[in-house]
Short mmCIF file of C-alpha atoms and ligand atoms in Angstrom, two decimals:
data_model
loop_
_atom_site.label_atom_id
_atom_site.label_comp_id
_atom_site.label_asym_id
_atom_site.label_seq_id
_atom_site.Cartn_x
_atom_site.Cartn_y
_atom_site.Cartn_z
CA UNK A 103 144.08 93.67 100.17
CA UNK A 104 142.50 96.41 102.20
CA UNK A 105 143.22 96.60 106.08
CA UNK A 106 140.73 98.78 107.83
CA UNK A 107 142.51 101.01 110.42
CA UNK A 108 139.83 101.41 113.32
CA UNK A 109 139.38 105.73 113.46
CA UNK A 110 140.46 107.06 117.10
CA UNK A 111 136.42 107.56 117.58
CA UNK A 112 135.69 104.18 116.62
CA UNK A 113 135.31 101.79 119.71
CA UNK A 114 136.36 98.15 119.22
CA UNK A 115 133.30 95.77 119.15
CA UNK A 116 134.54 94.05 122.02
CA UNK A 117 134.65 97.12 124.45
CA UNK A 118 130.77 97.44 122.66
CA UNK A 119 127.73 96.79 125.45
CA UNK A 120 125.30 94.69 123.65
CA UNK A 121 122.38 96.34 122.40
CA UNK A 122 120.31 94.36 124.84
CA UNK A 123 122.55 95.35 128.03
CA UNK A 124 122.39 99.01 126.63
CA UNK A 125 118.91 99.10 126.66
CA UNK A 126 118.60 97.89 130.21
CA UNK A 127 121.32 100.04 131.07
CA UNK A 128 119.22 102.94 129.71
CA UNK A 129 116.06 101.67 131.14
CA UNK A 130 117.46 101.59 134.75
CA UNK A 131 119.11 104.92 134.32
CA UNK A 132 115.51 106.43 133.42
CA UNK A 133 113.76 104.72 136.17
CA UNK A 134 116.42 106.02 138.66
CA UNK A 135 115.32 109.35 136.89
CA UNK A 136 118.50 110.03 135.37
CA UNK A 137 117.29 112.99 132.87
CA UNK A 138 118.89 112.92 129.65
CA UNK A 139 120.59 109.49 130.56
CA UNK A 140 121.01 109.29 126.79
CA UNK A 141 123.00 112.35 126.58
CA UNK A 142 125.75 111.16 128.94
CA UNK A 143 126.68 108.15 127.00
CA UNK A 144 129.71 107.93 124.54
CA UNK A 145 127.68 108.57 121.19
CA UNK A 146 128.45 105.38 119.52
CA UNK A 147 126.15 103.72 122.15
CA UNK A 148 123.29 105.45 121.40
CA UNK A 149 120.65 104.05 119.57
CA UNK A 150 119.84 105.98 116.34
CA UNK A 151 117.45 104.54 113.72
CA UNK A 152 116.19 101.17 113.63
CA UNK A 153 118.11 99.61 110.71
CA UNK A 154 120.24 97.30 113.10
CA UNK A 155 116.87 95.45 113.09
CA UNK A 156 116.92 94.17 109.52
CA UNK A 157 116.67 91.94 108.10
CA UNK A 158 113.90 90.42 110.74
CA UNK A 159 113.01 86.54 111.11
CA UNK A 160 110.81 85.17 108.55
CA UNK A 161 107.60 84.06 109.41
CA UNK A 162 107.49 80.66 107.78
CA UNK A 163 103.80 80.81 108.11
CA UNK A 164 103.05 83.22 105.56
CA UNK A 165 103.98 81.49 101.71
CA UNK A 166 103.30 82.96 97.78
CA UNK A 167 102.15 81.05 95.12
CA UNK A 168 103.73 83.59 92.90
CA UNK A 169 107.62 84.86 92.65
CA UNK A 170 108.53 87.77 94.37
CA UNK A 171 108.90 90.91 92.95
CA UNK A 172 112.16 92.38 91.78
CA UNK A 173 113.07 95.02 94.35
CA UNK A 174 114.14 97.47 92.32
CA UNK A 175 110.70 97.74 90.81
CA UNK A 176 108.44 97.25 94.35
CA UNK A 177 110.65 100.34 95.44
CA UNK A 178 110.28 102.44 92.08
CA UNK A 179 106.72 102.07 91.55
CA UNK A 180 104.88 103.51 93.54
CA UNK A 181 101.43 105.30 94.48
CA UNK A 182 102.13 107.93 97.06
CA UNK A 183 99.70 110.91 95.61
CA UNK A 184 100.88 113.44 98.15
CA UNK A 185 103.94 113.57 95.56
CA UNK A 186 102.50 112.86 91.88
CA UNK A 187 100.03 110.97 90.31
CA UNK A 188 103.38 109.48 88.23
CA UNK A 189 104.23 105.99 90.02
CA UNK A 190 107.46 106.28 87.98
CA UNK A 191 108.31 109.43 89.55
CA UNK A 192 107.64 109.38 93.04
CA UNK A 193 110.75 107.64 94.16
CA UNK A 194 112.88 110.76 92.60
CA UNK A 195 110.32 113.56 94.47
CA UNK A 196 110.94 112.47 98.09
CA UNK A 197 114.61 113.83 98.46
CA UNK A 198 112.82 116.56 100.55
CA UNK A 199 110.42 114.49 103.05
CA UNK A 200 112.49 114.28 105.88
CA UNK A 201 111.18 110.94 108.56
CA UNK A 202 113.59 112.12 111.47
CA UNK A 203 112.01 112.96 113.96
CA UNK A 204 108.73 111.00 113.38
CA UNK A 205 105.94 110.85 116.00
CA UNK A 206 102.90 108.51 115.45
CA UNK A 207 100.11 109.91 118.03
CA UNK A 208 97.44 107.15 119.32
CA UNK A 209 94.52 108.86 120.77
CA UNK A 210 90.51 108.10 121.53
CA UNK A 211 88.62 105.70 123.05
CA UNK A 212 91.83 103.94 124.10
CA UNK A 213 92.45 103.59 128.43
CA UNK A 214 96.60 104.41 127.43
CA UNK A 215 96.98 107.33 124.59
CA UNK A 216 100.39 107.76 123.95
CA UNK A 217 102.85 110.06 121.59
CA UNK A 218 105.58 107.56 120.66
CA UNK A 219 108.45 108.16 119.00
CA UNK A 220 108.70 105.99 115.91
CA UNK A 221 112.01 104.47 116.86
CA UNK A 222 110.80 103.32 120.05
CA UNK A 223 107.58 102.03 118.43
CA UNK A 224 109.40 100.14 116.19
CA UNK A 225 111.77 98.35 118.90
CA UNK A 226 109.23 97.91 121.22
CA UNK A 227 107.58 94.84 119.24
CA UNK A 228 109.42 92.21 117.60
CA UNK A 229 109.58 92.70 114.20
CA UNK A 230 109.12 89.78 111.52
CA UNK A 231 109.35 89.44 107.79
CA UNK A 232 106.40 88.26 105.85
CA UNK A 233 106.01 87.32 102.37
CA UNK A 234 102.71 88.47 101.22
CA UNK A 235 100.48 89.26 98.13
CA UNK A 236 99.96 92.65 97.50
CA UNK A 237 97.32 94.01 95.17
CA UNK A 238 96.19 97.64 94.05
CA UNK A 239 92.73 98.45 92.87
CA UNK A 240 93.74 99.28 89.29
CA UNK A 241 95.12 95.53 89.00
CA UNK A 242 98.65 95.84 88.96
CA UNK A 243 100.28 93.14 91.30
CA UNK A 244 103.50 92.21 93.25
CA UNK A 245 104.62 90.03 95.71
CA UNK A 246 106.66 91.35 98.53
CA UNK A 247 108.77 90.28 101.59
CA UNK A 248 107.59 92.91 104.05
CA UNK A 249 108.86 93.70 107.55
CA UNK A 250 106.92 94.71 110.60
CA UNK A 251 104.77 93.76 113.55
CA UNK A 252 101.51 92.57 114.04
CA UNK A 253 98.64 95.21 114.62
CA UNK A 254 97.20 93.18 117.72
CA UNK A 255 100.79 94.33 118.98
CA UNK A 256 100.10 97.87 119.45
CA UNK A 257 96.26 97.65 119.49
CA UNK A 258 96.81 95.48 122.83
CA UNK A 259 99.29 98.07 125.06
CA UNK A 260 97.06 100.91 124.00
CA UNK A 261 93.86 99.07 125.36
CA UNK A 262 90.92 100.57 123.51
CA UNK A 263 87.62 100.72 125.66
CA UNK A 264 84.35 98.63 125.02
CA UNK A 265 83.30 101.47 122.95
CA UNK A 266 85.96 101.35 120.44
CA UNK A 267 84.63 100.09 117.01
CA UNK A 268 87.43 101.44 114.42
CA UNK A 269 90.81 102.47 114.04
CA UNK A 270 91.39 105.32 111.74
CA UNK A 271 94.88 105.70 110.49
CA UNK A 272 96.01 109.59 109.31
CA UNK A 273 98.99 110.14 107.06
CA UNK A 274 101.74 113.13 107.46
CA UNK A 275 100.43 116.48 105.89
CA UNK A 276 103.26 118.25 104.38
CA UNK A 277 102.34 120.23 101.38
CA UNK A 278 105.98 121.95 101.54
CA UNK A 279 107.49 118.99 100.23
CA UNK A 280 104.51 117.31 99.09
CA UNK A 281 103.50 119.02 95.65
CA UNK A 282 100.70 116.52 95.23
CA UNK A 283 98.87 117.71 98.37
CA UNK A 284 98.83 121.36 96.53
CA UNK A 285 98.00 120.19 92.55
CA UNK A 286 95.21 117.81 93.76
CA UNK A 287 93.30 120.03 96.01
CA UNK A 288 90.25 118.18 95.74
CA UNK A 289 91.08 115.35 97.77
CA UNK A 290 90.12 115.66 100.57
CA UNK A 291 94.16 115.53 103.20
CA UNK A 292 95.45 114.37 105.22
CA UNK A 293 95.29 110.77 103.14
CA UNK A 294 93.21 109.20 105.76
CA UNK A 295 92.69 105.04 106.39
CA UNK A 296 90.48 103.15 108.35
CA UNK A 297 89.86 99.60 109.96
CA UNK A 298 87.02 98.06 111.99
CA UNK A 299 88.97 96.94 115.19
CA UNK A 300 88.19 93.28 114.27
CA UNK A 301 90.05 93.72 111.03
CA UNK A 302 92.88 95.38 113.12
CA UNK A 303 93.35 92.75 115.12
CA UNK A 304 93.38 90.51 112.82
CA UNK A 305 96.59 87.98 112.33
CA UNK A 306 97.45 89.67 108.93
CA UNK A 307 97.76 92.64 109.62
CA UNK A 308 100.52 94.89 110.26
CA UNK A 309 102.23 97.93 110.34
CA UNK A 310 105.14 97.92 108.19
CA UNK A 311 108.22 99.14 109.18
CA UNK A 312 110.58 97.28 106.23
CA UNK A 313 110.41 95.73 102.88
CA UNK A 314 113.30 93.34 101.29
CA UNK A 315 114.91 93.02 104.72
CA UNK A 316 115.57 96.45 105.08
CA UNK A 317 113.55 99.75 106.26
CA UNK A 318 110.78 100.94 104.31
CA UNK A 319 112.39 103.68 101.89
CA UNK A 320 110.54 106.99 102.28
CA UNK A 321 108.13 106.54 98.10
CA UNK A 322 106.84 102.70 99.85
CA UNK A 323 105.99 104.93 103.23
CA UNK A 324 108.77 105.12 105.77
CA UNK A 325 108.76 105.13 108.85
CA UNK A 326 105.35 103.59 109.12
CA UNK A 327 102.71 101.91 106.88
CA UNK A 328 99.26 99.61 107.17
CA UNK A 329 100.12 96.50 105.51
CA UNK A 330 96.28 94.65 104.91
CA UNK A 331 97.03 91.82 102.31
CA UNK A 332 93.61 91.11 102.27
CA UNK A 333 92.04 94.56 100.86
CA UNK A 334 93.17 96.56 97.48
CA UNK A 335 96.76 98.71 97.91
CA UNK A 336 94.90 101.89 98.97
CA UNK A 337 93.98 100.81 102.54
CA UNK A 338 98.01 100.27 103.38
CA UNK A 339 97.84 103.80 103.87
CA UNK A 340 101.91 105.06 103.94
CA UNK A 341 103.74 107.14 106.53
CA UNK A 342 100.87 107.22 109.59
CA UNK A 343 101.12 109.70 112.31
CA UNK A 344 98.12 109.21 113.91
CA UNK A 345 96.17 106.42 115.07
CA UNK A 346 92.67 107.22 116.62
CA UNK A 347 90.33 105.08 117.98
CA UNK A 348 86.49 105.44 117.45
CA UNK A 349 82.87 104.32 117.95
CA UNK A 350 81.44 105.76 114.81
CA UNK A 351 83.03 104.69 111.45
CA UNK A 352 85.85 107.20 109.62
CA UNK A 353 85.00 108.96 106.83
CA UNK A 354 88.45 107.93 104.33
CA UNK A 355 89.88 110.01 101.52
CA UNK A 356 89.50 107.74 98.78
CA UNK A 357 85.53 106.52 99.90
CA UNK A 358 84.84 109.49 100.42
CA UNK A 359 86.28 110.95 96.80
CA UNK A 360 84.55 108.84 94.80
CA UNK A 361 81.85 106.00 96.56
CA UNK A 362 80.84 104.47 93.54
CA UNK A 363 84.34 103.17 92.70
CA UNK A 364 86.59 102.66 96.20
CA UNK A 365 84.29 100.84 98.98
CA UNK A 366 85.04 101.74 102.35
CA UNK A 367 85.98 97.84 103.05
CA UNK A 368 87.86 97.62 99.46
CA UNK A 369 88.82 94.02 100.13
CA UNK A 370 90.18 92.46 97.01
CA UNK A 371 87.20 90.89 95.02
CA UNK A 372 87.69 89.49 91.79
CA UNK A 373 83.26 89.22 91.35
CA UNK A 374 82.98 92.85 91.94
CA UNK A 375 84.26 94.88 88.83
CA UNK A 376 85.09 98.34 89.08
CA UNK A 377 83.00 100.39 86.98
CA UNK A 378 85.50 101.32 84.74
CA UNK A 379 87.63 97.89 84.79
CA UNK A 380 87.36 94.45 85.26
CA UNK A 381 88.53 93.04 88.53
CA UNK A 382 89.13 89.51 87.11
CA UNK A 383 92.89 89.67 86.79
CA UNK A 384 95.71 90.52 88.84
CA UNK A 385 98.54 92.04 85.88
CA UNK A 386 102.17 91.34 87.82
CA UNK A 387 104.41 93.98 87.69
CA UNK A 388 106.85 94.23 85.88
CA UNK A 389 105.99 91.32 83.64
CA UNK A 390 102.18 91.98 82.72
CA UNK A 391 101.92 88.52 83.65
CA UNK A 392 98.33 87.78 84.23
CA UNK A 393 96.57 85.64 87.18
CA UNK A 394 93.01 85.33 88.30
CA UNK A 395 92.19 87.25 90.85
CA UNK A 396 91.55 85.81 94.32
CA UNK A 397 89.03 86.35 96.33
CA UNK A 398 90.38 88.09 99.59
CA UNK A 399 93.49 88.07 97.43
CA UNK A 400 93.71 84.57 98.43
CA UNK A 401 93.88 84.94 101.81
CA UNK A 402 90.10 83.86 102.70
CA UNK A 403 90.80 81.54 105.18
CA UNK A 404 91.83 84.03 107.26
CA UNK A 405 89.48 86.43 106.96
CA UNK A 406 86.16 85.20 105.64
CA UNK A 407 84.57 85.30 109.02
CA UNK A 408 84.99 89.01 109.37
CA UNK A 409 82.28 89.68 106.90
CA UNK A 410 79.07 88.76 105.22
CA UNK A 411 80.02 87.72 102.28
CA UNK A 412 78.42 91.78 100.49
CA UNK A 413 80.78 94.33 101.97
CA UNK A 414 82.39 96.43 99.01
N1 MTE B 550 99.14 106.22 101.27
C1 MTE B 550 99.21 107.55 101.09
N2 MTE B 550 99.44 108.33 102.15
N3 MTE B 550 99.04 108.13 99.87
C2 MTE B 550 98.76 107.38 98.76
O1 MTE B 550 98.60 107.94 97.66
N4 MTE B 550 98.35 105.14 97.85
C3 MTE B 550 97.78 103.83 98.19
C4 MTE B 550 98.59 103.15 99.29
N5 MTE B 550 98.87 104.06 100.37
C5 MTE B 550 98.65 105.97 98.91
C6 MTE B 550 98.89 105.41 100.21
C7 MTE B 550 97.70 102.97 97.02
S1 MTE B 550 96.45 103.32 95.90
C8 MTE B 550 98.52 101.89 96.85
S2 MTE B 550 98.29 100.80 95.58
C9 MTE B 550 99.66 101.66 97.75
O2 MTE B 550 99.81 102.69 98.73
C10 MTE B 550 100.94 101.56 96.95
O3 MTE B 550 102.00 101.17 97.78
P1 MTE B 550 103.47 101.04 97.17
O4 MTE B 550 103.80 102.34 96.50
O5 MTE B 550 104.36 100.74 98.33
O6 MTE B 550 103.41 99.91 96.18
#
């Protein structure tokens, strides 16, 4: 049997503040104006990372018809162009992309713009664990228990003004470590994302922080990610460091690459084939397992009364 001597560095967890207490503590010492508060504490008390957050409270709300995905497969499949048009290779290209530090800028037409550092952003809402379908424009398929916190959250303390009518979402542009972003010049980079504000505030979507009860690994878009169950994979735009607020509608990369085939709306619609594909069938991964298509991806009581009925 193993006994676990505690190292002279370690402190015993019941000499540990809670993490509540230390975050009041810290709180109080900042509005007293205590610079670097932080820096004066015994290091085990400071907070670093956000993974004593996981796994988050499930959402009962949200249920799948469908099984989910094996996570070994959500987490090694992946589209992430900035590395490689291979899905089977990103996961082993992002050794390099370092996510600490991470600031996620929210700027224009918004009465409180704000730099925040990731790890603040992600404790300052309370994060939850949905299960949700998830669907990619070339028909591939999972099902996936994500973590993160509602849109409204953010969209709310930021306040955007009466003239706000979209919320464009801009990944991280590092062609140093991102080979992708120099093989592929003709896209147009940063990847680039973008939401009317009613879609934003919408009850579905989220920014994902987590998958499988844990945070996001760096190929599925750590630290941050749009989670929009409703529209085709390429909207949940990965690893967002800025969030801008506008009256006149974004230009995005993949829209804007090639009309004809990605809509600006790209909400999952099994009537509308793609001109190259039908988009009839969802094909699970990693079964080929096929299923019709639903419209919205099935979640059209939800959102129906966002649109028309036409938008592509
Ligand atoms: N975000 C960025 N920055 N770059 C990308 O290439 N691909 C999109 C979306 N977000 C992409 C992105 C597409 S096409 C899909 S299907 C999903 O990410 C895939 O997410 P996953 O790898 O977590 O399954």
């Amino acid at each position: 049997m193993l006994t676990r001597v505690r190292k002279a560095w370690e402190i015993a967890e019941s000499n540990a503040i809670s993490e509540r207490a230390y975050f009041s503590r810290r709180k109080w010492m900042q509005a007293l104006g205590f610079a670097g508060a932080a820096g004066l504490l015994p290091q085990a008390l400071q907070a670093k990372g956000t993974a004593d957050l996981y796994p988050a409270k499930r959402n009962a709300k949200y249920t799948l018809d469908r099984p989910v995905t094996d996570e070994r497969v959500a987490t090694a499949y992946n589209n992430f162009y900035e590395f490689t048009l291979d899905k089977q290779r990103v996961v082993d290209m992002v050794d390099r992309f370092e996510i600490d530090p991470w600031k996620v800028k929210v700027k224009g037409l918004v009465n409180n713009p704000k730099t925040y550092d990731v790890d603040d952003l992600i404790r300052r809402f309370p994060l939850e664990e949905r299960l949700y379908r998830f669907r990619c424009v070339e028909t591939w398929a999972m099902a996936v228990p994500w973590t993160g916190f509602p849109m409204s959250a953010l969209i709310r303390e930021v306040d955007p003004q009466p003239a706000a009518r979209f919320m464009k979402m801009v990944t991280v542009f590092r062609p140093e470590v991102m080979p992708g972003i120099v093989s592929q010049p003709h896209y147009d980079w940063p990847y680039v994302e973008a939401l009317t504000l009613e879609e934003a505030m919408n009850e579905l979507a989220l920014f994902g922080t987590g998958m499988f009860g844990k945070p996001l690994p760096k190929q599925n878009g750590a630290p941050l990610r749009a989670i929009i169950p409703w529209k085709y994979g390429l909207k949940n735009i990965k690893s967002i460091v800025q969030i801008e607020f506008t009256k006149k509608r974004p230009a995005t990369l993949w829209n804007k690459a090639v009309p004809s085939e990605y809509g600006w709306y790209s909400n999952v619609n099994p009537r509308r084939p793609h001109p190259r594909w039908s988009q009839a069938m969802d094909r699970m991964i990693p079964t080929g397992e096929l299923r019709p298509t639903l419209l919205y991806n099935g979640y059209e009581q939800h959102v129906a009364e966002l649109y028309k009925g036409n938008e592509f």
